[in-house]
Amino acid sequence: MNTKPDFSKHANQASTAPAFLSVWDMHSYYGESYIVQGVSFNVHEGEILALLGRNGAGKTSTLRSIARLGDPEVKHGEIWLDHKPLHKMASHEAAASGLGLVPEDRRIIPGLTVEENLQLAQIAPPVGWSLERLYELFPRLGERRKQEGVTLSGGEQQMLAIARALARDLKVLLLDEPYEGLAPVIVDEIEKTLMHIKQQGMTTIIVEQNAVRALELADRAVILDTGSIVFDGTATEVLENEELRAEYLAI
Ligand SMILES: Nc1ncnc2c1ncn2[C@@H]1O[C@H](COP(=O)(O)OP(=O)(O)O)[C@@H](O)[C@H]1O
Ligand SMILES: [Mg+2]
C-alpha cells in the first residue's frame, strides 16, 4: 500500500494574476535518463520562489532546463518568460531575454579582476545594472574591484556571481544553492542583499539545501521529488507543515 501523503492537494492554483515565468509540463532528459518528469509551476513578477527537495530530486536539472542549457534536453513542455517562448530558444537567446542562472560552482573567470568579471557580462547588450549600482549593492565587491575574482572568499565569489548576473539586463534570477559552504553570517549578508534585489522588483528562483533559510526569504515554495512536483504553495505552509518537511526536506 502506498502510504505516502498526498500534498498535491495543497497546490496553490487559486492565483489569477498572470504568471511572469510559466513552466508547463516540462520533461527533460540526460541522454536516455528521464529526469524532469512533467514539471509545471508559475512564478509571479517580483516574487521569490524556493525550489526545494532532497539531493537528486531534480532541482538543478529544472533550473538548467529553464535556462535552456541543452543538458538536460527538454523534450516536451513550454517555458514562457514575460510572454516570450523560451522553449523555442537556445541558451544565449534565453539569456538575452533576461534569464540568468548562477550555477552552484559560481564560475568566476580566472585571471580577471572583480571588475573585469563584471565588465565581461556587460559586453553584450542589453546591459543591466551599472558597476556603480552593483558596488552599492555589494560594497565588498567595490572594495575588491582590482582583486582577481578567484582569490575572493567563497561568500564574496557568490556575491560576484550574483552581481555578474545582474550586470546583464535580468528579468529572472536563478540561484543554485547560493549558501553552500558559507558561514551563517555570510548567508545573512547574502539574504539581505537578495531581499534588497527583490525590493527593486527582481523575480527570483532559489534552490537551496538549507530549506529553512530559503523559506525565510521566499514567498512561495515548490517541492520536487524524483523529478515531479509534490507541493506548490506558500513558504509559510511549508514551515508550518511538519509532515511535509520531514517527508521531503528532512528538516
Ligand atoms: N549530467 C547528468 N547525466 C545523467 N544524470 C544526471 C546528470 N546530472 C544529474 N543527473 C541525475 O539527475 C537526477 C537529478 O539531479 P539534480 O537535478 O542534480 O538534482 P538536485 O539538484 O535536486 O540534487 C539525479 O538522479 C542525478 O543523478
Ligand atoms: Mg543540485
XYZ file of C-alpha atoms and ligand atoms in Angstrom:
279
model
C 0.000 0.000 0.000
C 1.232 3.463 -0.817
C 1.005 5.447 2.384
C 2.848 8.442 1.030
C 0.855 11.525 1.979
C -0.623 13.426 -0.940
C 0.462 17.034 -0.586
C -0.551 17.961 -4.118
C -3.986 18.864 -2.775
C -2.279 21.889 -1.247
C -1.403 23.072 -4.725
C -1.855 26.781 -4.881
C -3.609 27.297 -8.178
C -6.003 29.932 -6.938
C -3.986 32.902 -8.087
C -5.481 34.646 -11.077
C -2.575 37.015 -11.689
C -0.845 36.217 -14.969
C 2.457 34.449 -14.347
C 5.688 36.172 -15.256
C 7.577 32.912 -15.686
C 5.474 29.906 -16.523
C 6.763 26.349 -16.779
C 4.262 23.945 -18.252
C 4.576 20.142 -18.401
C 8.348 20.172 -18.778
C 10.091 16.833 -19.403
C 13.902 16.686 -19.607
C 16.484 14.008 -20.315
C 20.221 13.492 -19.914
C 20.684 11.172 -22.862
C 18.323 8.283 -22.121
C 17.886 9.229 -18.449
C 14.442 10.681 -17.865
C 14.924 13.238 -15.078
C 12.421 16.126 -15.092
C 9.106 14.317 -15.324
C 6.355 16.752 -16.189
C 7.030 19.809 -14.073
C 4.616 22.780 -14.098
C 4.720 25.902 -11.956
C 4.313 29.646 -12.148
C 6.374 32.480 -10.770
C 4.877 35.927 -10.454
C 6.778 39.125 -11.099
C 8.748 40.336 -8.088
C 8.294 37.081 -6.221
C 10.926 34.815 -4.645
C 10.193 31.144 -5.213
C 12.075 28.457 -3.268
C 12.577 25.301 -5.315
C 13.236 22.583 -2.762
C 13.648 18.835 -2.453
C 16.156 16.222 -1.407
C 19.506 15.642 -3.083
C 18.921 14.263 -6.568
C 15.279 15.400 -6.688
C 15.911 17.288 -9.938
C 16.304 20.896 -8.773
C 19.476 21.678 -10.733
C 18.081 19.867 -13.774
C 14.930 22.001 -13.568
C 16.952 25.239 -13.420
C 19.182 24.101 -16.291
C 16.107 23.169 -18.325
C 14.566 26.619 -17.793
C 17.867 28.297 -18.721
C 17.869 26.243 -21.958
C 21.391 24.937 -21.386
C 20.689 21.910 -23.591
C 21.852 19.452 -20.956
C 19.434 18.089 -19.842
C 17.497 18.297 -23.069
C 13.909 19.497 -22.729
C 11.955 17.109 -24.943
C 8.479 18.303 -24.087
C 6.861 21.299 -22.454
C 6.651 25.046 -22.601
C 8.528 27.767 -20.753
C 7.246 31.310 -21.054
C 9.013 34.389 -19.708
C 7.155 37.672 -19.944
C 5.157 36.401 -22.941
C 8.248 35.059 -24.709
C 8.508 31.330 -25.547
C 11.826 30.296 -24.007
C 11.204 26.691 -25.041
C 11.862 27.786 -28.615
C 15.146 29.482 -27.743
C 18.795 28.494 -27.465
C 20.582 29.302 -24.203
C 22.129 32.572 -25.461
C 18.687 33.752 -26.621
C 17.174 32.818 -23.251
C 19.963 34.778 -21.552
C 19.304 37.774 -23.815
C 15.611 37.516 -22.897
C 16.519 38.094 -19.263
C 17.185 34.712 -17.707
C 20.292 34.461 -15.533
C 21.471 31.237 -13.910
C 24.039 31.466 -11.122
C 25.385 27.903 -11.060
C 26.413 26.059 -7.916
C 30.127 26.309 -8.770
C 29.857 30.079 -9.439
C 32.230 30.017 -12.457
C 34.297 33.068 -11.653
C 36.677 33.588 -14.578
C 40.333 33.071 -13.565
C 42.840 35.776 -14.489
C 40.208 38.526 -14.385
C 39.641 41.056 -11.623
C 36.275 41.500 -9.938
C 35.598 44.483 -12.175
C 36.672 42.673 -15.346
C 34.362 39.758 -14.473
C 31.502 42.268 -14.251
C 32.526 44.194 -17.370
C 32.658 40.983 -19.368
C 28.994 40.400 -18.515
C 28.224 43.875 -19.833
C 29.841 43.409 -23.241
C 26.693 42.059 -24.864
C 23.598 44.243 -24.784
C 21.118 44.596 -23.213
C 23.186 45.792 -20.259
C 21.680 45.673 -16.775
C 22.809 47.242 -13.520
C 25.745 49.664 -13.691
C 29.015 48.949 -11.869
C 28.200 51.786 -9.511
C 24.846 50.285 -8.619
C 26.375 46.806 -8.216
C 29.072 48.138 -5.861
C 26.404 49.908 -3.871
C 24.578 46.591 -3.532
C 27.788 44.658 -2.764
C 30.225 47.079 -1.044
C 32.705 44.205 -0.549
C 32.999 43.871 -4.322
C 33.648 47.591 -4.686
C 36.457 47.369 -2.121
C 37.987 44.462 -4.001
C 37.314 45.591 -7.569
C 41.002 45.305 -8.599
C 41.473 41.897 -6.951
C 41.436 38.718 -9.053
C 37.938 37.245 -8.751
C 39.032 33.693 -7.964
C 41.061 34.889 -4.934
C 37.928 36.155 -3.161
C 36.397 34.248 -0.248
C 33.553 31.830 -1.024
C 30.929 34.332 0.085
C 32.445 37.128 -1.974
C 32.631 34.854 -5.016
C 28.924 34.117 -4.574
C 28.264 37.860 -4.423
C 30.318 38.334 -7.601
C 28.382 35.565 -9.350
C 25.078 37.243 -8.420
C 26.396 40.691 -9.393
C 27.525 39.317 -12.745
C 24.012 38.029 -13.416
C 22.581 41.472 -12.581
C 25.141 43.145 -14.864
C 23.081 41.799 -17.746
C 19.534 43.025 -18.194
C 17.897 40.464 -15.957
C 14.245 39.535 -15.507
C 14.592 36.311 -13.520
C 17.491 35.360 -11.281
C 18.015 31.602 -10.921
C 20.192 30.683 -7.927
C 21.507 27.159 -7.456
C 22.500 26.584 -3.811
C 23.896 30.074 -3.205
C 24.514 29.405 0.504
C 26.508 26.212 0.036
C 29.654 26.129 2.155
C 29.152 29.645 3.523
C 29.251 30.716 7.174
C 25.882 31.770 8.657
C 26.987 35.400 8.958
C 27.759 35.485 5.212
C 24.445 33.784 4.468
C 22.776 36.599 6.458
C 24.530 39.159 4.295
C 23.558 37.491 1.004
C 19.991 37.010 2.256
C 19.717 40.753 2.969
C 21.058 41.529 -0.479
C 18.561 39.173 -2.146
C 15.787 40.918 -0.229
C 17.094 44.258 -1.445
C 17.172 42.965 -5.050
C 13.574 41.804 -4.613
C 12.553 45.259 -3.400
C 13.905 46.585 -6.693
C 11.417 44.315 -8.468
C 13.525 41.257 -9.299
C 11.916 37.846 -9.706
C 13.997 35.034 -8.188
C 14.034 31.253 -8.007
C 16.269 29.949 -5.242
C 17.326 26.310 -4.974
C 18.761 25.576 -1.540
C 19.622 22.563 0.601
C 19.282 24.927 3.531
C 15.500 24.870 3.152
C 14.714 26.872 6.285
C 16.904 29.762 5.149
C 15.342 29.673 1.682
C 11.815 29.568 3.116
C 12.507 32.568 5.348
C 13.287 34.525 2.213
C 10.720 33.075 -0.184
C 7.094 33.993 -0.812
C 6.225 30.609 -2.276
C 7.736 27.151 -2.456
C 7.687 24.292 -4.903
C 8.941 20.906 -3.692
C 10.311 18.353 -6.127
C 10.649 14.621 -5.569
C 12.155 12.349 -8.229
C 11.541 14.858 -10.967
C 7.910 15.641 -10.110
C 6.264 18.368 -8.080
C 4.808 17.171 -4.780
C 3.955 20.560 -3.307
C 3.198 24.048 -4.604
C 2.126 26.623 -2.053
C 3.281 29.360 0.269
C 6.556 29.290 2.175
C 4.585 29.615 5.408
C 2.571 26.483 4.607
C 5.809 24.502 4.305
C 7.273 25.922 7.513
C 4.068 25.022 9.371
C 3.698 21.531 7.898
C 5.922 19.184 9.912
C 4.913 16.102 7.954
C 5.772 17.698 4.625
C 9.117 18.936 5.909
C 10.049 15.545 7.333
C 8.976 13.682 4.205
C 10.687 15.766 1.542
C 13.106 18.154 3.179
C 14.379 16.209 6.210
C 14.000 19.270 8.450
N 24.756 15.034 -16.333
C 23.929 14.090 -15.869
N 23.769 12.923 -16.531
C 22.917 11.968 -16.086
N 22.187 12.089 -14.969
C 22.303 13.211 -14.264
C 23.184 14.276 -14.663
N 23.088 15.263 -13.759
C 22.205 14.851 -12.827
N 21.736 13.618 -13.133
C 20.748 12.864 -12.371
O 19.529 13.597 -12.381
C 18.877 13.480 -11.136
C 18.562 14.865 -10.624
O 19.781 15.538 -10.380
P 19.839 17.072 -9.989
O 18.948 17.837 -10.874
O 21.272 17.440 -9.947
O 19.217 17.031 -8.524
P 19.294 18.094 -7.323
O 19.823 19.360 -7.881
O 17.897 18.185 -6.835
O 20.195 17.500 -6.294
C 19.790 12.673 -10.237
O 19.324 11.348 -10.223
C 21.122 12.774 -10.915
O 21.880 11.614 -10.674
Mg 21.538 20.432 -7.432
